[in-house]
Coordinates of C-alpha atoms in Angstrom, one line a residue:
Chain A
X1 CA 4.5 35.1 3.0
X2 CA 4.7 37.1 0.0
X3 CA 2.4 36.8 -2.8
X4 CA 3.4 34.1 -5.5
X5 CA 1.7 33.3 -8.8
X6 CA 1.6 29.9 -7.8
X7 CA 2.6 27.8 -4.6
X8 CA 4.8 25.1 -6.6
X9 CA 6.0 24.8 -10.6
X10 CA 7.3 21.8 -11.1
X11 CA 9.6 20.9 -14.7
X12 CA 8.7 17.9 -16.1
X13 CA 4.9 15.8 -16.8
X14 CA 6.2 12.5 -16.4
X15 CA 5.5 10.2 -13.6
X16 CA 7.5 12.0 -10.6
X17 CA 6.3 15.4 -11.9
X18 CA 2.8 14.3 -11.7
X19 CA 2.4 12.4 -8.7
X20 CA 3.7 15.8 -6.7
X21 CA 1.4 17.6 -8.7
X22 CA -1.4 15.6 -8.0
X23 CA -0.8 15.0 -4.7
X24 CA 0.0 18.7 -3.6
X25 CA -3.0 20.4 -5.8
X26 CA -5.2 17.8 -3.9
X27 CA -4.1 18.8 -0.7
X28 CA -4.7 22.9 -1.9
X29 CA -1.4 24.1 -3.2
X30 CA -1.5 26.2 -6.6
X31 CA 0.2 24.2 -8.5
X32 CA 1.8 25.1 -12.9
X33 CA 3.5 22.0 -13.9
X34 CA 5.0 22.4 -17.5
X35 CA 6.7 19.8 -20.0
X36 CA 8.4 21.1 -23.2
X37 CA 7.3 18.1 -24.6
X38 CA 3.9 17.9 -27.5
X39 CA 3.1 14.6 -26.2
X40 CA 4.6 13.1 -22.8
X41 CA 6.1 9.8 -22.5
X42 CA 7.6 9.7 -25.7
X43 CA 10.7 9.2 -27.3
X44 CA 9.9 6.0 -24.8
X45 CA 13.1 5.8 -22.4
X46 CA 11.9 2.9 -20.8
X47 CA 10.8 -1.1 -20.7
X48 CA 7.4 0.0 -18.5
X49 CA 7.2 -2.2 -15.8
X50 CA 6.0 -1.5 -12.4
X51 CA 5.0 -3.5 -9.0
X52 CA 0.8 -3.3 -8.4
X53 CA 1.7 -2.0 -5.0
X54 CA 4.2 0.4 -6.7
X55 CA 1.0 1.6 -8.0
X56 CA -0.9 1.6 -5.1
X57 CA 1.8 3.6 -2.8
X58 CA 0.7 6.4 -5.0
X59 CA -2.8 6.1 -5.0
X60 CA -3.1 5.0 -8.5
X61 CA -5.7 2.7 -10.2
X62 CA -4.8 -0.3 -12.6
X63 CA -6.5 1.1 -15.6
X64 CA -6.7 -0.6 -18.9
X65 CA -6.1 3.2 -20.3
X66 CA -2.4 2.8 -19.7
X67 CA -1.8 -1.3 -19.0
X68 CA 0.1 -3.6 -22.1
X69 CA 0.1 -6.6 -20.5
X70 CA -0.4 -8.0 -16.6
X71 CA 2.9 -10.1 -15.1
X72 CA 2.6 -12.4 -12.3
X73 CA 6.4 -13.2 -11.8
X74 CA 9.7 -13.5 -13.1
X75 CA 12.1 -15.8 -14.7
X76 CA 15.9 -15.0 -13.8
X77 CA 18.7 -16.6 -16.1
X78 CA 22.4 -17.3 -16.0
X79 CA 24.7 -16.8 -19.1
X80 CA 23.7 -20.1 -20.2
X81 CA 20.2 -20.2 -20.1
X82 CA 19.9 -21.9 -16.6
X83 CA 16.7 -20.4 -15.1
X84 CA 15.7 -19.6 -11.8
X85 CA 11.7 -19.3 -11.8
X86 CA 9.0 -17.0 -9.4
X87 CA 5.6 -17.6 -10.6
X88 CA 3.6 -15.9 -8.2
X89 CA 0.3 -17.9 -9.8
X90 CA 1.7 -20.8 -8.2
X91 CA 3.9 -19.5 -5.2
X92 CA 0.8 -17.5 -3.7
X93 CA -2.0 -19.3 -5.8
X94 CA -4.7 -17.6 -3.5
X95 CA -3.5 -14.1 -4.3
X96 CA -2.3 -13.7 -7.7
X97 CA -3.4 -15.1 -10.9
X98 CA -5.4 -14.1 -14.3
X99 CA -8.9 -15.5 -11.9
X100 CA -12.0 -13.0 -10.9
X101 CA -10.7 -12.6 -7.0
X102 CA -7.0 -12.7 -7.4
X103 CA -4.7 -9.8 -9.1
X104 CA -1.8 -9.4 -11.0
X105 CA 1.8 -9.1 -9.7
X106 CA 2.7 -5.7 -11.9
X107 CA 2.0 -4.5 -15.4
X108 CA 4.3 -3.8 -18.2
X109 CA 2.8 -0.2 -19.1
X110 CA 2.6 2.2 -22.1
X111 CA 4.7 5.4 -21.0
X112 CA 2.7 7.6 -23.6
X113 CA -0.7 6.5 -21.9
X114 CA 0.6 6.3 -18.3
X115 CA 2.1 9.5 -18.4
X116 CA -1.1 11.3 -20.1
X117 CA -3.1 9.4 -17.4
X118 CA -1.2 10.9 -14.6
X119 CA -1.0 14.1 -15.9
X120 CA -4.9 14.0 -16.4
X121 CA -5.2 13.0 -13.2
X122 CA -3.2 16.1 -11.6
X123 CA -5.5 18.1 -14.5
X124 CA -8.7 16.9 -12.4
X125 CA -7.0 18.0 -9.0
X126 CA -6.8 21.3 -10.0
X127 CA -3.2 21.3 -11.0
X128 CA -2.7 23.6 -14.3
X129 CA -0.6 21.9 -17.0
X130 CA 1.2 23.8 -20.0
X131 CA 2.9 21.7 -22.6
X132 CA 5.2 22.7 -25.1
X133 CA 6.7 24.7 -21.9
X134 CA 10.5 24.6 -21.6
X135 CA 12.3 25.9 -18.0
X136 CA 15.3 28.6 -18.6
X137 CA 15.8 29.0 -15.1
X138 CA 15.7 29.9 -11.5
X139 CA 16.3 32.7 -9.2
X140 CA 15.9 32.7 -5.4
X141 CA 14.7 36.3 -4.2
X142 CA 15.3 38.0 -1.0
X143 CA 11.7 37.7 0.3
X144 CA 12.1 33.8 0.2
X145 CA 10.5 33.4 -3.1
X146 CA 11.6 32.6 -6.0
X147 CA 11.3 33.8 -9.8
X148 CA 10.8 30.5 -12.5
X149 CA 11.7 31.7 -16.4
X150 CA 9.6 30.0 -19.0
X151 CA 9.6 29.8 -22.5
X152 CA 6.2 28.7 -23.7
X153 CA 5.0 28.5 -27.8
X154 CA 8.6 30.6 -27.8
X155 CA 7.1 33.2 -25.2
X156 CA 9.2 34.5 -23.0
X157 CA 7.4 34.1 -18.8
X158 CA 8.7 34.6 -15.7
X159 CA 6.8 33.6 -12.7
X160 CA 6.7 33.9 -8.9
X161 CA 6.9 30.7 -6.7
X162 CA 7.6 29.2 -3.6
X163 CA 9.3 26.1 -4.6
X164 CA 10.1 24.6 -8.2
X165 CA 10.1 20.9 -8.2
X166 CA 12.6 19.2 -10.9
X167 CA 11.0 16.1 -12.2
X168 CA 13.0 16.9 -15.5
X169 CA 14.3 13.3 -16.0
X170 CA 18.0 11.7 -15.9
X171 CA 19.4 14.7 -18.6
X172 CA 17.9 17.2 -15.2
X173 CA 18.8 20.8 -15.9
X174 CA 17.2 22.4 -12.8
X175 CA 19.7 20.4 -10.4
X176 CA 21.9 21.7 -12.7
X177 CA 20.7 25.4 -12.3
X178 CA 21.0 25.2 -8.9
X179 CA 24.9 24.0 -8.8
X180 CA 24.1 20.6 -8.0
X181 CA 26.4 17.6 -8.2
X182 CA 24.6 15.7 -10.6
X183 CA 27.1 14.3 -12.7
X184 CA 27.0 10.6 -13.0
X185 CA 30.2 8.2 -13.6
X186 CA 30.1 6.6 -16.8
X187 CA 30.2 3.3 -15.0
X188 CA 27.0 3.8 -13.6
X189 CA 25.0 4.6 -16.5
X190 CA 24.1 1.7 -18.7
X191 CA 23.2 2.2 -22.0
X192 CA 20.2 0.7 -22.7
X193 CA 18.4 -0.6 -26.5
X194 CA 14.9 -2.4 -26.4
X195 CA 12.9 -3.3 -29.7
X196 CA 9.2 -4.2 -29.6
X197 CA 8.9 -7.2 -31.2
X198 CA 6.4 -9.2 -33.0
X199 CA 7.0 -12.9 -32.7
X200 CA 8.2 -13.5 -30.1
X201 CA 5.9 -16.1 -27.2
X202 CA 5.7 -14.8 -23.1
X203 CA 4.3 -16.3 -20.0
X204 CA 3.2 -13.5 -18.2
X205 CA 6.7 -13.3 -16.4
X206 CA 9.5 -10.4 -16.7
X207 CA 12.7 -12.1 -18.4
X208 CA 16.1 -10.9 -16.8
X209 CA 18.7 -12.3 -18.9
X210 CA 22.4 -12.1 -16.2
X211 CA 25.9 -12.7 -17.8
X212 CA 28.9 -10.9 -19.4
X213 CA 28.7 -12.6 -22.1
X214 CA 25.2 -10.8 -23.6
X215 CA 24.9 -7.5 -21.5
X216 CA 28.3 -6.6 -19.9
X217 CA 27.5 -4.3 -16.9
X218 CA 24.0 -4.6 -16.8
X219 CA 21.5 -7.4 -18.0
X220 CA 19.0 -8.2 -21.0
X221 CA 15.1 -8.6 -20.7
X222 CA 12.3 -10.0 -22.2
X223 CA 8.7 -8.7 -21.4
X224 CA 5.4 -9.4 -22.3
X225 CA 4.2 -6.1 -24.2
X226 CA 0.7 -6.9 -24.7
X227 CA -1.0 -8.0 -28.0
X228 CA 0.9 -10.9 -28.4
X229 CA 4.0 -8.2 -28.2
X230 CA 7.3 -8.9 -26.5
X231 CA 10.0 -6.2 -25.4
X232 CA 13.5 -7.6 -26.1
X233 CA 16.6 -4.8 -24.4
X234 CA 19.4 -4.1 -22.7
X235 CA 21.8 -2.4 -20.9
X236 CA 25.4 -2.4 -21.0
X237 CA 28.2 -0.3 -19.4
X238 CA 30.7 1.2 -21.9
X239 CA 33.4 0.9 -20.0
X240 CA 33.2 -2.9 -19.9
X241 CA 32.5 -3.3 -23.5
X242 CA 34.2 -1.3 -26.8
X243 CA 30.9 -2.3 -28.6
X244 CA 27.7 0.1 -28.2
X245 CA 24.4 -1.5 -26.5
X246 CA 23.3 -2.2 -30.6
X247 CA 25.4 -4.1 -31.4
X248 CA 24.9 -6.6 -28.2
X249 CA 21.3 -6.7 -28.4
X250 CA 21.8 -7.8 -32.1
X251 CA 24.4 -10.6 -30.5
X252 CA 21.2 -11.1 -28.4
X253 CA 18.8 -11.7 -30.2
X254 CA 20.4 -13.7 -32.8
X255 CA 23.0 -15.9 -30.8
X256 CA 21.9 -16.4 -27.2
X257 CA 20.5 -19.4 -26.1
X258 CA 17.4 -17.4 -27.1
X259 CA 18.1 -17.0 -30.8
X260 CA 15.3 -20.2 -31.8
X261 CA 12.7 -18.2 -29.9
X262 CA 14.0 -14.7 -31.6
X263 CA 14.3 -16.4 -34.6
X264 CA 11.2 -15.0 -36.7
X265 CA 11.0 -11.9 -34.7
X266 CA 10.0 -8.4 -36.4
X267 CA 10.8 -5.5 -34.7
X268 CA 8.1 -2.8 -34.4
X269 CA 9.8 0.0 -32.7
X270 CA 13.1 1.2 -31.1
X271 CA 13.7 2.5 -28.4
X272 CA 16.7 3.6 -25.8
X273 CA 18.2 5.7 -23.1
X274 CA 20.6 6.0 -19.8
X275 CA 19.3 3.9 -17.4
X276 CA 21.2 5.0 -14.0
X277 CA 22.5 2.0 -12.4
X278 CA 24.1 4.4 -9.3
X279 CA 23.4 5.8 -5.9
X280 CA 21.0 8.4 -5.2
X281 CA 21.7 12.1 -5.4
X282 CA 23.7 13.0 -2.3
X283 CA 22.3 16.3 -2.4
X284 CA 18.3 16.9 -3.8
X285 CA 17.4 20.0 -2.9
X286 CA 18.5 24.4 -2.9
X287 CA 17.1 26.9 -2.2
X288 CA 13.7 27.3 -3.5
X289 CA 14.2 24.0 -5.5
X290 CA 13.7 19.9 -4.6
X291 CA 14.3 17.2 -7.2
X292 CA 12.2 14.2 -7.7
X293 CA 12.5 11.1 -10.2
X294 CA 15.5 10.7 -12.5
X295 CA 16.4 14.1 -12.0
X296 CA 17.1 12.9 -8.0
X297 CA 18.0 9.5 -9.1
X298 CA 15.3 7.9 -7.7
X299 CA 16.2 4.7 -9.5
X300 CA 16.6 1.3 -8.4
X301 CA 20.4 0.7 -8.4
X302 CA 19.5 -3.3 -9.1
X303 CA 17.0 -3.6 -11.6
X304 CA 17.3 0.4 -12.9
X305 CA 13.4 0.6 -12.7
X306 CA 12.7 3.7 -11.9
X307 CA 8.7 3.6 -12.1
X308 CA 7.8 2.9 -8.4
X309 CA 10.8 5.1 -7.1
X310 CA 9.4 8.1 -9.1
X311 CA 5.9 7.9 -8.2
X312 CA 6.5 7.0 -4.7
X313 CA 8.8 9.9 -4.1
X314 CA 6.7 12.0 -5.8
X315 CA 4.3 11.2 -2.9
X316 CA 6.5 11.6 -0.3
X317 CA 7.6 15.3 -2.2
X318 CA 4.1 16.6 -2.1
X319 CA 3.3 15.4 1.3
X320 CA 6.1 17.2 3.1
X321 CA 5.9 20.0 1.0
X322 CA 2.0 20.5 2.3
X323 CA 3.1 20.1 5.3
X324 CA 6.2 22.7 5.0
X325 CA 4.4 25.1 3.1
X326 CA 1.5 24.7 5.3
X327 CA 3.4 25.8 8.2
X328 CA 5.2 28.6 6.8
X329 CA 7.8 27.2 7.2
X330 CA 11.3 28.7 5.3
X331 CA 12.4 27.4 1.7
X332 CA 16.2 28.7 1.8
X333 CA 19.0 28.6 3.5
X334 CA 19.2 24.5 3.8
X335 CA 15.2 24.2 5.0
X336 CA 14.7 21.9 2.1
X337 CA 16.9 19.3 3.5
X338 CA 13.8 18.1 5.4
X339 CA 12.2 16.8 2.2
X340 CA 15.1 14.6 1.9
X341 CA 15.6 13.3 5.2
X342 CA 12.2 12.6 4.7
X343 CA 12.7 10.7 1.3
X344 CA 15.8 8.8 2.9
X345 CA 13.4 7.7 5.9
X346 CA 10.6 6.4 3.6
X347 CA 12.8 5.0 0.3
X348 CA 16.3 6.3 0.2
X349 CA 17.8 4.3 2.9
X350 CA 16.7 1.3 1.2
X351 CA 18.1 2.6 -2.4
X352 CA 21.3 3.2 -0.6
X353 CA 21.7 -0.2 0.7
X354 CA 20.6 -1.5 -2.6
X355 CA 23.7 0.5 -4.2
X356 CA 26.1 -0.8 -2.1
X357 CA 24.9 -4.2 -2.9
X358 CA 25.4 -3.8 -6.6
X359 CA 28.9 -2.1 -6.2
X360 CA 29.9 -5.2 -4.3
X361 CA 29.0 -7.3 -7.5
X362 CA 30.6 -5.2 -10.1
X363 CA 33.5 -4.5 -8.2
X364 CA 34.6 -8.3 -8.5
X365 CA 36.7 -7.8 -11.5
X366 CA 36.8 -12.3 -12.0
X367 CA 33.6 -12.2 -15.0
X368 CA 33.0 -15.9 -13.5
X369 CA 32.1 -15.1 -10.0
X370 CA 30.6 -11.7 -11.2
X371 CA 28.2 -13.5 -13.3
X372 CA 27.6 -15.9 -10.5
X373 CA 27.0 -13.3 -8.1
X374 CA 24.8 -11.3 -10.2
X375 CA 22.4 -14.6 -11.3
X376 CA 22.5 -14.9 -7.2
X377 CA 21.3 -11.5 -6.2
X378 CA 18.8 -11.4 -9.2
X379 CA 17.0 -14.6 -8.4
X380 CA 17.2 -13.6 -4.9
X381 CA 15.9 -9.8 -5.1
X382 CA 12.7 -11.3 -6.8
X383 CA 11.8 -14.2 -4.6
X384 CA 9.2 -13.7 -2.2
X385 CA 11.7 -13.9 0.7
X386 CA 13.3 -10.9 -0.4
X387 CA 13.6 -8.2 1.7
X388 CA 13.4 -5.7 -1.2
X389 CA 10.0 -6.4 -2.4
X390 CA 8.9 -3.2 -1.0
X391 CA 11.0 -1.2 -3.9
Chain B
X1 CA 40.4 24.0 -18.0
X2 CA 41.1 20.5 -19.7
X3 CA 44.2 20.1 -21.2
X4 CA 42.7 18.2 -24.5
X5 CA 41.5 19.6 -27.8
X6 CA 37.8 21.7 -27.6
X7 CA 35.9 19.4 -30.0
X8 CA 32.6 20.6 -32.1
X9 CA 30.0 17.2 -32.3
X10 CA 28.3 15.8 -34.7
X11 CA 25.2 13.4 -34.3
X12 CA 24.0 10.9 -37.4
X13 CA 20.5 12.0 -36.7
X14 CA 19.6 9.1 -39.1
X15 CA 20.6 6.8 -36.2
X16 CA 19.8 8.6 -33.4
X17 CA 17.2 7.6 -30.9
X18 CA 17.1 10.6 -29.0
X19 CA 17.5 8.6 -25.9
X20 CA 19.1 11.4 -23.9
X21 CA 21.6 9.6 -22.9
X22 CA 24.5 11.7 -24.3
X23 CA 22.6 14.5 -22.2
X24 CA 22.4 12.5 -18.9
X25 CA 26.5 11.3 -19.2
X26 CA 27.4 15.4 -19.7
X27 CA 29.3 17.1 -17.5
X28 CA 28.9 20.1 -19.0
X29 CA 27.0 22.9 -17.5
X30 CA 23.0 23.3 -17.6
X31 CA 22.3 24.3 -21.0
X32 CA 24.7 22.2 -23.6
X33 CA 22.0 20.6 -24.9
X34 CA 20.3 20.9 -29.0
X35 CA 16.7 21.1 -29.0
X36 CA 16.3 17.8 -29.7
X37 CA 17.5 16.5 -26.5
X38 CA 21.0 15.7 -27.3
X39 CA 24.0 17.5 -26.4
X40 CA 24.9 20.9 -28.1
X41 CA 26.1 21.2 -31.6
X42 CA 26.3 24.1 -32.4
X43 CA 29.0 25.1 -30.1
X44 CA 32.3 23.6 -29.4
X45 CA 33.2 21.6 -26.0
X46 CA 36.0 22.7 -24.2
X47 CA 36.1 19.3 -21.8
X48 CA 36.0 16.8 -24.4
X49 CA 35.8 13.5 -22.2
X50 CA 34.0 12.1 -25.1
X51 CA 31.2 10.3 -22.4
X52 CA 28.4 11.0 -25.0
X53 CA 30.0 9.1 -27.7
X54 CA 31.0 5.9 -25.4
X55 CA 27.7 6.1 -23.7
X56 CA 25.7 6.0 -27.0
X57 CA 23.4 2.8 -27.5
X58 CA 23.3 3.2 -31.2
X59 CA 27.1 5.1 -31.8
X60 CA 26.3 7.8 -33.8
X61 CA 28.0 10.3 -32.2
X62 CA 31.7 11.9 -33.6
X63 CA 34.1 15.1 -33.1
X64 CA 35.8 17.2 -35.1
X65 CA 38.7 19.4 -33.3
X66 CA 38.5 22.7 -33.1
X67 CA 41.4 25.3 -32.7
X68 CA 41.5 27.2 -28.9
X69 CA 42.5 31.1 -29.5
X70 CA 42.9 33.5 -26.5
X71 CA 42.2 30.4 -23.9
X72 CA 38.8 29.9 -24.8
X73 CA 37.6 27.8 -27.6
X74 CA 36.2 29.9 -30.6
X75 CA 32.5 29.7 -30.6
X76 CA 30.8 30.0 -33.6
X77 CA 27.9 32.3 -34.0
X78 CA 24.6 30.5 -32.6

């Protein structure tokens, strides 16, 4: 193979971007990843929580660094406040629970520190890290390589590289550099509004909030934030609503069947963004170029979590890329469709099947049995008897 | 090319979260973005689907038309 500057450059520090990083540095690519970013994980995009053995399929320690608040199960509501209830501290009393000996169910985490944490962790691997680094671009070469244009501290750079990984989030530009279908249908992308909230008691459980009536299209939550915190969002489609995600959450919070609870509330900080409620892409990978994270849509179509999915198939990215760059192995002319038939295998089959669950439900144009439907699937996906509980 | 108006955006920056969604909604190609993660203003769109401004949790995006000349929209000087 031709000389390259580095084996892999991937766009994007957050969670996806990192785990590859880590992962392939370990293994003994050469690895640049770059953020344009000062500081990653913020503007926060994101409610935080993640599975503990989302966190273990990638290798990744529990630390208090990055963790708001442990959650040991979930409490699943209908539009009138009917609950459906999975305390984990009581369904599998031996394994989970606050107790020296048994462990949480997930965490509700801080995306500034988890992010930092990961990308420290890639840091330690070897995996060199430039921040305030913005991609322009992408050109396969003839040899098999590929040319990467930077713009770093406004610096103009162009480097040599075997494959560029976009972890650059839902708004991706490198699928887009590469001619990618990556548009999404505005019925697939809710619009989502959380406040941090002082005020505002938890149990330890994530709060999923079904109905029409308060989040049309998606659902509303309430999580513990740590600190005696709570997050309070949601998500809405626009096409089922001719009022933005604000203006519900503010119906939310002050006449659901919550509004006594919300009642002395004081919000601490705002935060938003497209949450992808939507299949993933059909096509994540080019020449020279694979996708992982948002920018593959490596999101839970049910819940629009997006945590595990990343940093999973940021594991999955970095272990066949080893294994492809390790034997030489061709980067153009369709080779890269390996890495997603591997994804598919390990994640995306189940994603997919996921999808066509949640199309069924919002396909049903009668609100009633929608929201009836919806309640059904939540309470179900989060039982233990699910067969989801893998993702 | 779309049949409708090019349209130059504005965004109430007091408001805006910069969430990204307008971005992730866009079909434009690569590159109509600001630099603070929204979608361009500083140039006109020539699809005008208005996703950005339905998709928007807080609705602080808007339009102004623009006049098309020789079948392209006229840009103005970035």
């Amino acid at each position: 193979m031709p000389q390259t500057d580095y084996d892999l450059i991937i766009i994007g520090a957050g969670p996806a971007g990192s785990t590859t990083a880590r992962f392939a540095a370990t293994a003994g690519l050469k690895v640049l990843m770059v953020d344009k970013r000062q500081e990653l994980g913020a503007p926060i995009q994101c409610s935080g929580a993640i599975s503990g053995h989302g966190l273990a399929s990638a290798g990744i320690d529990a630390d208090p660094e990055f963790i708001h608040e442990a959650i040991y199960g979930f409490a699943i509501y209908d539009e009138h406040g009917n609950r459906k209830v999975h305390d984990y501290r009581q369904l599998k009393a031996d394994e989970y629970g606050p107790q020296a000996g048994k462990k949480p169910l997930g965490y509700v985490v801080d995306r500034r520190r988890f992010d930092r944490y990961l990308m420290t962790q890639a840091e330690r691997a070897g995996v060199d890290v430039w921040l305030k680094t913005e991609g322009l671009g992408y050109r396969p070469q003839e040899d098999g390589t590929c040319t990467v244009s930077l713009r770093r501290y406004n610096e103009a750079i162009h480097l040599r590289t075997r494959v560029i990984v976009g972890a650059d989030g839902l708004q991706s530009q490198v699928g887009k550099w590469a001619g990618l279908q990556t548009h999404i249908k505005i019925t697939e992308l809710a619009g989502c509004l959380q406040f941090i909230v002082d005020g505002v008691e938890t149990e330890g459980l994530l709060e999923i909030v079904t109905g029409h009536e308060w989040a049309p299209g998606g659902y509303a939550w309430v999580f513990p934030k740590g600190h005696g915190y709570a997050e309070i969002g949601l998500g809405v489609i626009a096409t089922m609503t001719d009022k933005p995600a604000r203006w519900h959450l503010d119906k939310f919070i002050k006449r659901s069947f919550f509004r006594d609870r919300f009642a002395n509330c004081r919000i601490l900080e705002v935060q938003g963004g497209g949450v992808p409620l939507a299949a993933p892409l059909r096509t994540q990978y080019a020449d020279n170029m694979i996708l992982v994270g948002d920018a593959a849509r490596h999101v839970n179509p049910i819940t629009g979590g997006g945590l595990h999915t990343a940093i999973s198939g940021g594991k999955i990215a970095a272990d066949f890329l080893v294994g492809h760059l390790g034997d030489g192995l061709p980067v153009q002319g369709g080779a890269l469709e390996a890495y997603q038939l591997a994804w598919l295998a390990e994640l995306g089959d189940k994603m997919w099947k996921l999808y066509g669950i949640k199309t069924d439900i919002f396909h049903n144009m009668n609100i009633g049995e929608r929201d009836r439907l919806l309640y059904a699937t939540m309470s179900d996906y989060f039982s233990p008897t699910s067969e989801f509980k893998k993702i | 090319m779309s049949k409708l108006q090019p349209v130059l955006f504005n965004i109430g920056w007091n408001a805006c979260i910069n969430c990204g969604a307008c971005v992730a909604i866009c079909p434009q190609e690569a590159g109509f973005v600001s630099p603070f993660d929204t979608i361009a203003v500083d140039r006109p769109c020539d699809i005008a689907c208005l996703l950005c401004e339905q998709i928007c949790p807080v609705e602080t995006i808007t339009h102004v038309p623009v006049e098309r000349l020789n079948g392209s929209a006229v840009a103005v000087d970035r």
